[in-house]
JSON list of C-alpha atoms in Angstrom, two decimals:
[
{"chain": "A", "resi": 1, "resn": "MET", "atom": "CA", "xyz": [22.38, 16.86, -7.29]},
{"chain": "A", "resi": 2, "resn": "ASP", "atom": "CA", "xyz": [23.76, 13.20, -7.41]},
{"chain": "A", "resi": 3, "resn": "TYR", "atom": "CA", "xyz": [21.04, 10.70, -9.37]},
{"chain": "A", "resi": 4, "resn": "ASN", "atom": "CA", "xyz": [21.35, 7.36, -8.58]},
{"chain": "A", "resi": 5, "resn": "TYR", "atom": "CA", "xyz": [20.27, 6.28, -12.64]},
{"chain": "A", "resi": 6, "resn": "ASN", "atom": "CA", "xyz": [21.22, 2.67, -14.02]},
{"chain": "A", "resi": 7, "resn": "THR", "atom": "CA", "xyz": [21.53, 3.31, -17.54]},
{"chain": "A", "resi": 8, "resn": "LYS", "atom": "CA", "xyz": [22.65, 1.49, -20.70]},
{"chain": "A", "resi": 9, "resn": "LEU", "atom": "CA", "xyz": [22.19, 2.69, -24.03]},
{"chain": "A", "resi": 10, "resn": "ASN", "atom": "CA", "xyz": [23.87, -0.26, -25.36]},
{"chain": "A", "resi": 11, "resn": "ILE", "atom": "CA", "xyz": [21.28, -2.07, -27.64]},
{"chain": "A", "resi": 12, "resn": "LYS", "atom": "CA", "xyz": [20.56, -5.21, -25.59]},
{"chain": "A", "resi": 13, "resn": "PHE", "atom": "CA", "xyz": [18.79, -7.46, -28.33]},
{"chain": "A", "resi": 14, "resn": "ALA", "atom": "CA", "xyz": [19.26, -7.92, -32.25]},
{"chain": "A", "resi": 15, "resn": "HIS", "atom": "CA", "xyz": [16.56, -7.53, -35.00]},
{"chain": "A", "resi": 16, "resn": "LEU", "atom": "CA", "xyz": [15.05, -11.10, -34.72]},
{"chain": "A", "resi": 17, "resn": "GLU", "atom": "CA", "xyz": [15.78, -11.69, -31.06]},
{"chain": "A", "resi": 18, "resn": "LYS", "atom": "CA", "xyz": [12.80, -12.10, -28.90]},
{"chain": "A", "resi": 19, "resn": "ILE", "atom": "CA", "xyz": [12.14, -9.74, -26.16]},
{"chain": "A", "resi": 20, "resn": "SER", "atom": "CA", "xyz": [10.73, -10.12, -22.81]},
{"chain": "A", "resi": 21, "resn": "VAL", "atom": "CA", "xyz": [9.98, -7.55, -20.95]},
{"chain": "A", "resi": 22, "resn": "PRO", "atom": "CA", "xyz": [8.61, -9.33, -18.20]},
{"chain": "A", "resi": 23, "resn": "ASP", "atom": "CA", "xyz": [12.18, -10.79, -17.91]},
{"chain": "A", "resi": 24, "resn": "ILE", "atom": "CA", "xyz": [13.59, -7.39, -18.00]},
{"chain": "A", "resi": 25, "resn": "VAL", "atom": "CA", "xyz": [11.31, -6.27, -15.49]},
{"chain": "A", "resi": 26, "resn": "GLU", "atom": "CA", "xyz": [12.22, -9.83, -12.50]},
{"chain": "A", "resi": 27, "resn": "GLU", "atom": "CA", "xyz": [15.85, -8.99, -14.10]},
{"chain": "A", "resi": 28, "resn": "ASN", "atom": "CA", "xyz": [16.15, -5.98, -12.89]},
{"chain": "A", "resi": 29, "resn": "THR", "atom": "CA", "xyz": [17.17, -4.42, -8.98]},
{"chain": "A", "resi": 30, "resn": "HIS", "atom": "CA", "xyz": [17.42, -0.31, -9.42]},
{"chain": "A", "resi": 31, "resn": "LYS", "atom": "CA", "xyz": [14.52, 2.03, -8.76]},
{"chain": "A", "resi": 32, "resn": "TRP", "atom": "CA", "xyz": [15.88, 4.10, -12.38]},
{"chain": "A", "resi": 33, "resn": "PHE", "atom": "CA", "xyz": [16.42, 1.51, -14.93]},
{"chain": "A", "resi": 34, "resn": "ASN", "atom": "CA", "xyz": [16.59, 2.03, -18.48]},
{"chain": "A", "resi": 35, "resn": "GLN", "atom": "CA", "xyz": [17.61, -0.04, -20.74]},
{"chain": "A", "resi": 36, "resn": "THR", "atom": "CA", "xyz": [17.98, 0.38, -24.93]},
{"chain": "A", "resi": 37, "resn": "LEU", "atom": "CA", "xyz": [16.00, -2.32, -25.99]},
{"chain": "A", "resi": 38, "resn": "THR", "atom": "CA", "xyz": [16.66, -2.03, -30.31]},
{"chain": "A", "resi": 39, "resn": "GLN", "atom": "CA", "xyz": [16.92, -0.04, -32.97]},
{"chain": "A", "resi": 40, "resn": "VAL", "atom": "CA", "xyz": [14.03, 0.81, -35.17]},
{"chain": "A", "resi": 41, "resn": "ASN", "atom": "CA", "xyz": [15.31, 2.38, -38.41]},
{"chain": "A", "resi": 42, "resn": "ASP", "atom": "CA", "xyz": [16.85, 5.68, -36.84]},
{"chain": "A", "resi": 43, "resn": "SER", "atom": "CA", "xyz": [15.53, 5.32, -33.25]},
{"chain": "A", "resi": 44, "resn": "VAL", "atom": "CA", "xyz": [16.13, 3.03, -31.01]},
{"chain": "A", "resi": 45, "resn": "VAL", "atom": "CA", "xyz": [13.48, 1.54, -28.19]},
{"chain": "A", "resi": 46, "resn": "ARG", "atom": "CA", "xyz": [13.81, 1.65, -24.44]},
{"chain": "A", "resi": 47, "resn": "ILE", "atom": "CA", "xyz": [12.51, 0.69, -21.51]},
{"chain": "A", "resi": 48, "resn": "GLY", "atom": "CA", "xyz": [12.30, 2.33, -18.29]},
{"chain": "A", "resi": 49, "resn": "ILE", "atom": "CA", "xyz": [11.93, 1.33, -14.50]},
{"chain": "A", "resi": 50, "resn": "VAL", "atom": "CA", "xyz": [11.03, 3.76, -12.64]},
{"chain": "A", "resi": 51, "resn": "GLU", "atom": "CA", "xyz": [10.26, 4.62, -8.89]},
{"chain": "A", "resi": 52, "resn": "GLY", "atom": "CA", "xyz": [9.38, 8.05, -7.23]},
{"chain": "A", "resi": 53, "resn": "GLU", "atom": "CA", "xyz": [10.65, 11.56, -8.44]},
{"chain": "A", "resi": 54, "resn": "TYR", "atom": "CA", "xyz": [12.95, 11.94, -12.03]},
{"chain": "A", "resi": 55, "resn": "HIS", "atom": "CA", "xyz": [14.71, 15.10, -12.29]},
{"chain": "A", "resi": 56, "resn": "TRP", "atom": "CA", "xyz": [12.92, 17.47, -14.83]},
{"chain": "A", "resi": 57, "resn": "HIS", "atom": "CA", "xyz": [15.17, 18.25, -18.06]},
{"chain": "A", "resi": 58, "resn": "LYS", "atom": "CA", "xyz": [14.56, 18.76, -21.47]},
{"chain": "A", "resi": 59, "resn": "HIS", "atom": "CA", "xyz": [16.13, 17.28, -24.70]},
{"chain": "A", "resi": 60, "resn": "GLU", "atom": "CA", "xyz": [16.27, 19.67, -27.45]},
{"chain": "A", "resi": 61, "resn": "ASN", "atom": "CA", "xyz": [16.89, 18.26, -30.35]},
{"chain": "A", "resi": 62, "resn": "ASP", "atom": "CA", "xyz": [14.85, 14.27, -29.56]},
{"chain": "A", "resi": 63, "resn": "ASP", "atom": "CA", "xyz": [11.29, 13.81, -28.84]},
{"chain": "A", "resi": 64, "resn": "GLU", "atom": "CA", "xyz": [10.38, 11.01, -26.93]},
{"chain": "A", "resi": 65, "resn": "PHE", "atom": "CA", "xyz": [7.39, 8.78, -26.41]},
{"chain": "A", "resi": 66, "resn": "PHE", "atom": "CA", "xyz": [6.54, 7.42, -22.98]},
{"chain": "A", "resi": 67, "resn": "PHE", "atom": "CA", "xyz": [4.11, 4.21, -22.92]},
{"chain": "A", "resi": 68, "resn": "VAL", "atom": "CA", "xyz": [3.06, 2.66, -19.43]},
{"chain": "A", "resi": 69, "resn": "LEU", "atom": "CA", "xyz": [2.99, -0.82, -19.06]},
{"chain": "A", "resi": 70, "resn": "GLU", "atom": "CA", "xyz": [2.07, -1.18, -15.26]},
{"chain": "A", "resi": 71, "resn": "GLY", "atom": "CA", "xyz": [1.22, 1.63, -12.40]},
{"chain": "A", "resi": 72, "resn": "LYS", "atom": "CA", "xyz": [1.01, 5.19, -13.39]},
{"chain": "A", "resi": 73, "resn": "LEU", "atom": "CA", "xyz": [3.90, 8.08, -14.83]},
{"chain": "A", "resi": 74, "resn": "PHE", "atom": "CA", "xyz": [3.31, 11.79, -14.30]},
{"chain": "A", "resi": 75, "resn": "VAL", "atom": "CA", "xyz": [4.95, 13.85, -17.23]},
{"chain": "A", "resi": 76, "resn": "ASP", "atom": "CA", "xyz": [5.98, 17.34, -16.66]},
{"chain": "A", "resi": 77, "resn": "LEU", "atom": "CA", "xyz": [5.90, 19.35, -18.84]},
{"chain": "A", "resi": 78, "resn": "GLU", "atom": "CA", "xyz": [6.09, 24.03, -19.38]},
{"chain": "A", "resi": 79, "resn": "GLY", "atom": "CA", "xyz": [3.22, 24.84, -17.86]},
{"chain": "A", "resi": 80, "resn": "ARG", "atom": "CA", "xyz": [1.17, 21.22, -17.04]},
{"chain": "A", "resi": 81, "resn": "THR", "atom": "CA", "xyz": [1.34, 17.67, -16.25]},
{"chain": "A", "resi": 82, "resn": "ILE", "atom": "CA", "xyz": [0.27, 14.71, -17.68]},
{"chain": "A", "resi": 83, "resn": "GLU", "atom": "CA", "xyz": [-0.92, 11.14, -16.02]},
{"chain": "A", "resi": 84, "resn": "LEU", "atom": "CA", "xyz": [-0.74, 8.14, -18.04]},
{"chain": "A", "resi": 85, "resn": "ASN", "atom": "CA", "xyz": [-2.01, 5.20, -16.83]},
{"chain": "A", "resi": 86, "resn": "PRO", "atom": "CA", "xyz": [-1.30, 1.09, -18.07]},
{"chain": "A", "resi": 87, "resn": "GLY", "atom": "CA", "xyz": [-1.95, 1.16, -22.02]},
{"chain": "A", "resi": 88, "resn": "GLU", "atom": "CA", "xyz": [-1.78, 5.11, -22.31]},
{"chain": "A", "resi": 89, "resn": "GLY", "atom": "CA", "xyz": [1.26, 6.75, -24.29]},
{"chain": "A", "resi": 90, "resn": "ILE", "atom": "CA", "xyz": [2.81, 10.52, -24.98]},
{"chain": "A", "resi": 91, "resn": "THR", "atom": "CA", "xyz": [5.08, 11.64, -27.27]},
{"chain": "A", "resi": 92, "resn": "VAL", "atom": "CA", "xyz": [6.98, 15.11, -26.49]},
{"chain": "A", "resi": 93, "resn": "THR", "atom": "CA", "xyz": [8.90, 16.64, -28.47]}
]
């Protein structure tokens, strides 16, 4: 299946550079957009803009943190689904 995702893994903002999430959202034209914003120690912080259903996948060696700013996100796990609303987050291992 062909997925039309716009994923940018480059680090967009250096340390001490201001990050404006509203500006990133306003500039985005994709239904599925992912951009690495910055690096914090050995981890990265990314923004994801999503619309619709994403294919189920799993990261064997990575944890992921999801935090909802606007809308709803349904995280499908093996055996259950977690609904996240604005201001809610979850770490998936």
